[in-house]
mmCIF file of C-alpha atoms in Angstrom:
data_model
loop_
_atom_site.group_PDB
_atom_site.id
_atom_site.type_symbol
_atom_site.label_atom_id
_atom_site.label_comp_id
_atom_site.label_asym_id
_atom_site.label_seq_id
_atom_site.Cartn_x
_atom_site.Cartn_y
_atom_site.Cartn_z
ATOM 1 C CA MET A 242 101.228 73.326 118.878
ATOM 2 C CA LYS A 243 100.508 73.610 115.203
ATOM 3 C CA SER A 244 100.929 76.752 113.124
ATOM 4 C CA THR A 245 98.005 78.559 111.562
ATOM 5 C CA SER A 246 97.945 80.657 108.371
ATOM 6 C CA PHE A 247 96.050 83.835 107.552
ATOM 7 C CA ASN A 248 95.849 85.998 104.373
ATOM 8 C CA LEU A 249 94.632 89.582 104.591
ATOM 9 C CA PHE A 250 92.877 91.545 101.807
ATOM 10 C CA ARG A 251 94.467 89.498 99.038
ATOM 11 C CA HIS A 252 92.167 90.296 96.118
ATOM 12 C CA PRO A 253 91.520 93.987 97.024
ATOM 13 C CA LEU A 254 95.292 94.436 97.414
ATOM 14 C CA HIS A 255 95.931 93.123 93.906
ATOM 15 C CA ALA A 256 93.155 95.280 92.432
ATOM 16 C CA MET A 257 94.408 98.498 94.052
ATOM 17 C CA LEU A 258 97.994 97.761 93.018
ATOM 18 C CA ALA A 259 96.940 97.247 89.391
ATOM 19 C CA THR A 260 95.014 100.539 89.436
ATOM 20 C CA ILE A 261 98.012 102.458 90.781
ATOM 21 C CA CYS A 262 100.306 100.923 88.158
ATOM 22 C CA LEU A 263 97.932 101.878 85.323
ATOM 23 C CA LEU A 264 97.613 105.443 86.611
ATOM 24 C CA GLY A 265 101.359 105.692 86.994
ATOM 25 C CA PHE A 266 102.116 104.515 83.446
ATOM 26 C CA GLY A 267 99.444 106.818 82.045
ATOM 27 C CA THR A 268 100.823 109.941 83.715
ATOM 28 C CA ALA A 269 104.540 109.208 84.050
ATOM 29 C CA SER A 270 105.614 111.426 81.178
ATOM 30 C CA ALA A 271 103.117 114.226 81.714
ATOM 31 C CA ASN A 272 102.947 114.575 85.504
ATOM 32 C CA THR A 273 105.930 116.274 87.119
ATOM 33 C CA ASP A 274 104.106 117.492 90.223
ATOM 34 C CA ASN A 275 106.345 117.786 93.239
ATOM 35 C CA PRO A 276 105.177 115.211 95.833
ATOM 36 C CA ILE A 277 106.787 117.164 98.686
ATOM 37 C CA PRO A 278 104.197 119.138 100.712
ATOM 38 C CA ALA A 279 104.901 122.815 101.271
ATOM 39 C CA VAL A 280 104.867 124.314 104.768
ATOM 40 C CA ALA A 281 102.607 127.370 104.888
ATOM 41 C CA ASP A 282 100.578 129.357 107.416
ATOM 42 C CA GLN A 283 97.326 127.715 106.395
ATOM 43 C CA TRP A 284 95.576 124.439 107.098
ATOM 44 C CA ARG A 285 96.185 121.352 105.001
ATOM 45 C CA PHE A 286 94.673 117.925 105.559
ATOM 46 C CA GLU A 287 95.274 114.340 104.446
ATOM 47 C CA VAL A 288 93.003 111.298 104.746
ATOM 48 C CA THR A 289 94.466 107.890 103.864
ATOM 49 C CA PRO A 290 92.408 104.699 103.674
ATOM 50 C CA TYR A 291 94.729 101.727 103.236
ATOM 51 C CA LEU A 292 95.054 97.956 103.169
ATOM 52 C CA TRP A 293 97.798 96.352 105.254
ATOM 53 C CA ALA A 294 98.414 92.612 104.822
ATOM 54 C CA PRO A 295 100.579 91.620 107.796
ATOM 55 C CA GLY A 296 101.790 88.218 108.824
ATOM 56 C CA ILE A 297 101.795 87.751 112.609
ATOM 57 C CA LYS A 298 104.590 85.859 114.325
ATOM 58 C CA GLY A 299 105.174 85.562 118.050
ATOM 59 C CA THR A 300 103.473 84.251 121.187
ATOM 60 C CA MET A 301 99.952 84.824 122.469
ATOM 61 C CA GLY A 302 99.619 84.462 126.242
ATOM 62 C CA PHE A 303 96.351 83.129 127.708
ATOM 63 C CA ASP A 304 95.116 82.735 131.270
ATOM 64 C CA ASN A 305 96.473 79.992 133.548
ATOM 65 C CA GLY A 306 99.962 80.358 132.080
ATOM 66 C CA LEU A 307 99.010 78.872 128.690
ATOM 67 C CA ALA A 308 100.979 80.312 125.753
ATOM 68 C CA ARG A 309 100.140 79.664 122.113
ATOM 69 C CA SER A 310 102.723 80.230 119.376
ATOM 70 C CA ALA A 311 101.427 82.339 116.493
ATOM 71 C CA ASP A 312 102.690 82.068 112.929
ATOM 72 C CA PHE A 313 100.037 83.634 110.735
ATOM 73 C CA SER A 314 101.360 84.250 107.208
ATOM 74 C CA SER A 315 99.908 86.939 104.932
ATOM 75 C CA SER A 316 99.217 84.428 102.122
ATOM 76 C CA ASN A 317 95.597 83.449 102.878
ATOM 77 C CA VAL A 318 94.069 85.634 105.630
ATOM 78 C CA LEU A 319 91.031 86.726 103.594
ATOM 79 C CA SER A 320 89.036 83.596 104.441
ATOM 80 C CA ASN A 321 89.782 84.121 108.156
ATOM 81 C CA LEU A 322 89.100 87.864 108.348
ATOM 82 C CA LYS A 323 85.769 88.464 110.068
ATOM 83 C CA SER A 324 85.866 92.271 110.188
ATOM 84 C CA GLY A 325 88.322 95.128 109.934
ATOM 85 C CA GLY A 326 89.093 98.707 108.993
ATOM 86 C CA MET A 327 92.232 100.800 108.446
ATOM 87 C CA ILE A 328 92.585 104.563 108.021
ATOM 88 C CA ALA A 329 95.057 107.369 108.792
ATOM 89 C CA ALA A 330 94.656 111.149 108.847
ATOM 90 C CA GLU A 331 96.789 114.267 109.342
ATOM 91 C CA ALA A 332 96.195 117.983 109.855
ATOM 92 C CA HIS A 333 98.920 120.643 109.581
ATOM 93 C CA TYR A 334 99.179 124.380 110.119
ATOM 94 C CA GLY A 335 102.611 125.806 109.458
ATOM 95 C CA ARG A 336 105.230 123.470 110.904
ATOM 96 C CA TRP A 337 102.886 122.024 113.562
ATOM 97 C CA GLY A 338 100.455 119.187 113.040
ATOM 98 C CA ILE A 339 98.604 116.205 114.452
ATOM 99 C CA MET A 340 98.218 112.679 113.073
ATOM 100 C CA GLY A 341 96.201 109.567 113.809
ATOM 101 C CA ASP A 342 96.273 105.984 112.553
ATOM 102 C CA LEU A 343 93.689 103.254 113.252
ATOM 103 C CA VAL A 344 93.936 99.501 112.592
ATOM 104 C CA SER A 345 91.073 97.253 113.687
ATOM 105 C CA ALA A 346 90.665 93.590 112.750
ATOM 106 C CA THR A 347 89.160 90.309 113.923
ATOM 107 C CA LEU A 348 90.814 87.106 112.680
ATOM 108 C CA GLN A 349 89.571 83.573 113.277
ATOM 109 C CA ASN A 350 90.932 80.164 112.338
ATOM 110 C CA SER A 351 90.028 76.561 113.195
ATOM 111 C CA GLY A 352 92.174 73.436 113.406
ATOM 112 C CA SER A 353 92.930 70.433 115.598
ATOM 113 C CA VAL A 354 95.668 69.235 117.961
ATOM 114 C CA PRO A 355 96.556 65.554 118.729
ATOM 115 C CA VAL A 356 96.387 64.588 122.442
ATOM 116 C CA MET A 357 96.608 61.431 124.570
ATOM 117 C CA THR A 358 93.650 60.373 126.762
ATOM 118 C CA PRO A 359 93.117 57.330 129.040
ATOM 119 C CA GLU A 360 91.214 55.777 126.135
ATOM 120 C CA GLY A 361 94.083 56.373 123.697
ATOM 121 C CA ALA A 362 94.989 58.921 121.055
ATOM 122 C CA ALA A 363 92.427 61.622 120.276
ATOM 123 C CA ARG A 364 92.254 65.094 118.755
ATOM 124 C CA VAL A 365 91.140 68.393 120.200
ATOM 125 C CA ALA A 366 89.357 70.614 117.705
ATOM 126 C CA ASP A 367 90.235 74.224 118.436
ATOM 127 C CA LYS A 368 89.219 77.657 117.177
ATOM 128 C CA ILE A 369 91.402 80.658 117.878
ATOM 129 C CA THR A 370 90.111 84.227 117.550
ATOM 130 C CA LEU A 371 92.322 87.324 117.648
ATOM 131 C CA GLN A 372 90.605 90.696 118.026
ATOM 132 C CA GLN A 373 92.796 93.787 118.055
ATOM 133 C CA THR A 374 92.476 97.538 117.738
ATOM 134 C CA ILE A 375 95.626 99.655 117.414
ATOM 135 C CA LEU A 376 95.373 103.450 117.570
ATOM 136 C CA THR A 377 98.405 105.704 117.142
ATOM 137 C CA GLY A 378 98.167 109.449 117.744
ATOM 138 C CA ALA A 379 100.882 112.099 117.820
ATOM 139 C CA ALA A 380 101.754 115.773 117.576
ATOM 140 C CA THR A 381 104.200 116.561 114.769
ATOM 141 C CA TYR A 382 106.725 119.270 113.930
ATOM 142 C CA THR A 383 108.338 119.780 110.524
ATOM 143 C CA PHE A 384 112.137 119.822 110.816
ATOM 144 C CA ALA A 385 112.966 119.700 107.086
ATOM 145 C CA ASN A 386 111.060 121.033 104.092
ATOM 146 C CA THR A 387 112.910 121.407 100.785
ATOM 147 C CA LYS A 388 111.883 120.700 97.208
ATOM 148 C CA ASN A 389 113.210 117.133 97.554
ATOM 149 C CA ALA A 390 112.687 116.183 101.210
ATOM 150 C CA TYR A 391 110.130 116.492 103.984
ATOM 151 C CA VAL A 392 110.660 115.268 107.576
ATOM 152 C CA ASP A 393 108.333 115.490 110.582
ATOM 153 C CA GLY A 394 109.354 114.610 114.111
ATOM 154 C CA LEU A 395 106.538 113.109 116.187
ATOM 155 C CA LEU A 396 105.710 112.633 119.849
ATOM 156 C CA GLY A 397 102.601 110.757 120.914
ATOM 157 C CA VAL A 398 101.087 107.501 122.145
ATOM 158 C CA ARG A 399 100.017 104.136 120.778
ATOM 159 C CA ALA A 400 97.033 102.380 122.337
ATOM 160 C CA ILE A 401 96.318 98.717 121.731
ATOM 161 C CA ASP A 402 93.388 96.599 122.835
ATOM 162 C CA VAL A 403 93.809 92.907 122.023
ATOM 163 C CA THR A 404 91.821 89.800 122.956
ATOM 164 C CA ALA A 405 92.852 86.217 122.150
ATOM 165 C CA THR A 406 90.285 83.441 122.600
ATOM 166 C CA LEU A 407 90.934 79.706 122.328
ATOM 167 C CA ASN A 408 87.967 77.297 122.111
ATOM 168 C CA GLY A 409 88.780 73.577 122.473
ATOM 169 C CA ILE A 410 86.488 70.564 122.043
ATOM 170 C CA LEU A 411 87.666 66.958 122.508
ATOM 171 C CA ASP A 412 86.489 65.047 119.430
ATOM 172 C CA GLY A 413 83.865 62.422 120.176
ATOM 173 C CA THR A 414 83.082 63.825 123.640
ATOM 174 C CA SER A 415 81.098 66.620 125.239
ATOM 175 C CA PHE A 416 84.216 68.076 126.890
ATOM 176 C CA GLN A 417 84.946 71.623 125.833
ATOM 177 C CA ARG A 418 86.832 74.583 127.232
ATOM 178 C CA THR A 419 87.196 78.270 126.364
ATOM 179 C CA ILE A 420 90.226 80.293 127.414
ATOM 180 C CA SER A 421 90.343 84.042 126.800
ATOM 181 C CA LYS A 422 92.820 86.804 127.632
ATOM 182 C CA SER A 423 92.572 90.561 127.045
ATOM 183 C CA THR A 424 95.168 93.296 127.328
ATOM 184 C CA SER A 425 94.838 97.057 126.928
ATOM 185 C CA THR A 426 97.792 99.421 127.086
ATOM 186 C CA VAL A 427 98.735 102.982 126.145
ATOM 187 C CA ASP A 428 102.446 103.561 125.478
ATOM 188 C CA PRO A 429 104.337 106.812 124.738
ATOM 189 C CA ILE A 430 106.219 106.865 121.426
ATOM 190 C CA ILE A 431 108.744 109.089 119.680
ATOM 191 C CA GLY A 432 109.694 108.971 116.022
ATOM 192 C CA ALA A 433 109.861 110.575 112.591
ATOM 193 C CA LYS A 434 108.112 110.353 109.239
ATOM 194 C CA GLY A 435 108.391 111.938 105.837
ATOM 195 C CA ARG A 436 109.195 111.426 102.173
ATOM 196 C CA TYR A 437 112.068 111.891 99.731
ATOM 197 C CA ARG A 438 111.543 112.901 96.111
ATOM 198 C CA ILE A 439 113.008 110.623 93.440
ATOM 199 C CA ALA A 440 115.017 112.352 90.658
ATOM 200 C CA ASP A 441 112.916 115.551 90.504
ATOM 201 C CA SER A 442 109.850 113.501 89.536
ATOM 202 C CA SER A 443 106.381 112.910 90.974
ATOM 203 C CA TRP A 444 107.654 109.658 92.553
ATOM 204 C CA TYR A 445 108.863 109.575 96.150
ATOM 205 C CA VAL A 446 110.039 107.319 98.985
ATOM 206 C CA PRO A 447 107.718 107.481 102.033
ATOM 207 C CA PHE A 448 109.144 106.465 105.401
ATOM 208 C CA TYR A 449 108.015 106.190 109.024
ATOM 209 C CA GLY A 450 109.562 104.993 112.284
ATOM 210 C CA ASP A 451 108.724 105.142 115.994
ATOM 211 C CA ILE A 452 109.706 103.457 119.254
ATOM 212 C CA GLY A 453 108.240 103.443 122.766
ATOM 213 C CA SER A 454 107.553 101.543 125.967
ATOM 214 C CA GLY A 455 105.822 101.900 129.305
ATOM 215 C CA GLY A 456 102.127 101.955 130.038
ATOM 216 C CA GLY A 457 102.711 99.377 132.779
ATOM 217 C CA THR A 458 102.286 96.528 130.262
ATOM 218 C CA THR A 459 104.805 96.938 127.443
ATOM 219 C CA ASN A 460 108.539 96.250 127.557
ATOM 220 C CA ILE A 461 109.037 97.801 124.105
ATOM 221 C CA THR A 462 107.085 98.558 120.957
ATOM 222 C CA TRP A 463 108.283 99.891 117.617
ATOM 223 C CA GLN A 464 106.911 100.482 114.140
ATOM 224 C CA ALA A 465 108.638 101.053 110.781
ATOM 225 C CA MET A 466 107.537 101.598 107.186
ATOM 226 C CA VAL A 467 109.249 102.336 103.858
ATOM 227 C CA GLY A 468 108.270 102.008 100.203
ATOM 228 C CA VAL A 469 107.532 103.931 97.023
ATOM 229 C CA GLY A 470 104.776 106.402 96.165
ATOM 230 C CA LYS A 471 103.518 108.656 93.408
ATOM 231 C CA SER A 472 101.716 111.993 93.390
ATOM 232 C CA PHE A 473 98.774 112.379 90.995
ATOM 233 C CA GLY A 474 98.392 116.147 91.024
ATOM 234 C CA LYS A 475 97.512 118.191 94.088
ATOM 235 C CA LEU A 476 94.688 115.996 95.354
ATOM 236 C CA ILE A 477 95.801 112.342 95.354
ATOM 237 C CA ASP A 478 98.881 110.326 96.299
ATOM 238 C CA ALA A 479 99.246 106.537 96.155
ATOM 239 C CA SER A 480 101.906 104.337 97.744
ATOM 240 C CA LEU A 481 103.057 100.752 98.094
ATOM 241 C CA THR A 482 105.097 100.137 101.249
ATOM 242 C CA TYR A 483 106.316 97.444 103.631
ATOM 243 C CA ARG A 484 105.231 97.968 107.243
ATOM 244 C CA ALA A 485 106.231 96.253 110.484
ATOM 245 C CA LEU A 486 104.866 96.615 114.021
ATOM 246 C CA TYR A 487 106.449 94.916 117.068
ATOM 247 C CA TYR A 488 105.112 94.398 120.592
ATOM 248 C CA ASP A 489 106.811 92.757 123.555
ATOM 249 C CA MET A 490 104.432 92.832 126.496
ATOM 250 C CA LYS A 491 105.339 91.952 130.061
ATOM 251 C CA ALA A 492 104.264 88.673 131.683
ATOM 252 C CA GLY A 493 100.481 88.483 131.533
ATOM 253 C CA GLY A 494 100.186 90.436 128.272
ATOM 254 C CA VAL A 495 98.602 88.825 125.218
ATOM 255 C CA LEU A 496 101.307 89.805 122.701
ATOM 256 C CA GLN A 497 104.779 88.634 123.743
ATOM 257 C CA LYS A 498 107.632 89.207 121.267
ATOM 258 C CA THR A 499 105.077 89.509 118.473
ATOM 259 C CA THR A 500 105.806 91.024 115.049
ATOM 260 C CA MET A 501 103.169 92.046 112.498
ATOM 261 C CA GLN A 502 104.725 92.768 109.110
ATOM 262 C CA GLY A 503 103.719 92.804 105.460
ATOM 263 C CA PRO A 504 102.889 94.930 102.394
ATOM 264 C CA GLN A 505 100.610 97.955 102.578
ATOM 265 C CA ILE A 506 98.861 99.821 99.778
ATOM 266 C CA ALA A 507 97.367 103.261 100.389
ATOM 267 C CA VAL A 508 95.611 106.146 98.626
ATOM 268 C CA THR A 509 95.900 109.615 100.172
ATOM 269 C CA PHE A 510 93.359 112.357 99.551
ATOM 270 C CA LYS A 511 94.738 115.864 100.110
ATOM 271 C CA PHE A 512 92.743 119.035 100.684
#
């Protein structure tokens, strides 16, 4: 089978990155706000819209035992993105908190595959569509809170609903076939997240990691993220990170040994 390429949010990603760089250079000398949140007996909230540009590599399983290798790079997904949205949010009171993260996207790409028929060589035009929604939710507890470091432990679940559809049409004939497979699973996860302040400045290193399995469908799933961020006063943070999400579903699942990884740019509004 041939490989297919996707590029996600290319131009918006560049625009947001340029904006963050300009803000950073303009405030680097004047802004020494501590980017580490303070634990207090009052509510604090964060809302983070973001753009994640992952490549997808692995195997998509269809009905009837058909498996299709997936190698979707993050270099040109924009033309194949039909719809999508990404946002995260947190709420904290004292050391306790809750968090949620939502990724929803529909990708579609067309191509062709050479085949042999009784009449000779021919090509099958195919269109593959990948629809997925990934929702992560967890309760958190702050284990470390100093002027230079902040660490939350987390315990929660990740739910994924994914559908892969393959449409094939034999060129020059009326023969066509559609194969579709859907999988939904909810898996428990455990992990940690936080940030580390860089050299007593308003810059910091954000990090996140979790791992889980179960749900009757998943052998193992994990997620990791690390990068660099900057605080712009008490109301706004911005970050550029690299994020990876892995799923290995059991036989019959759509995503088998599949990794989604790539750069992410985010703006956090704090109140």
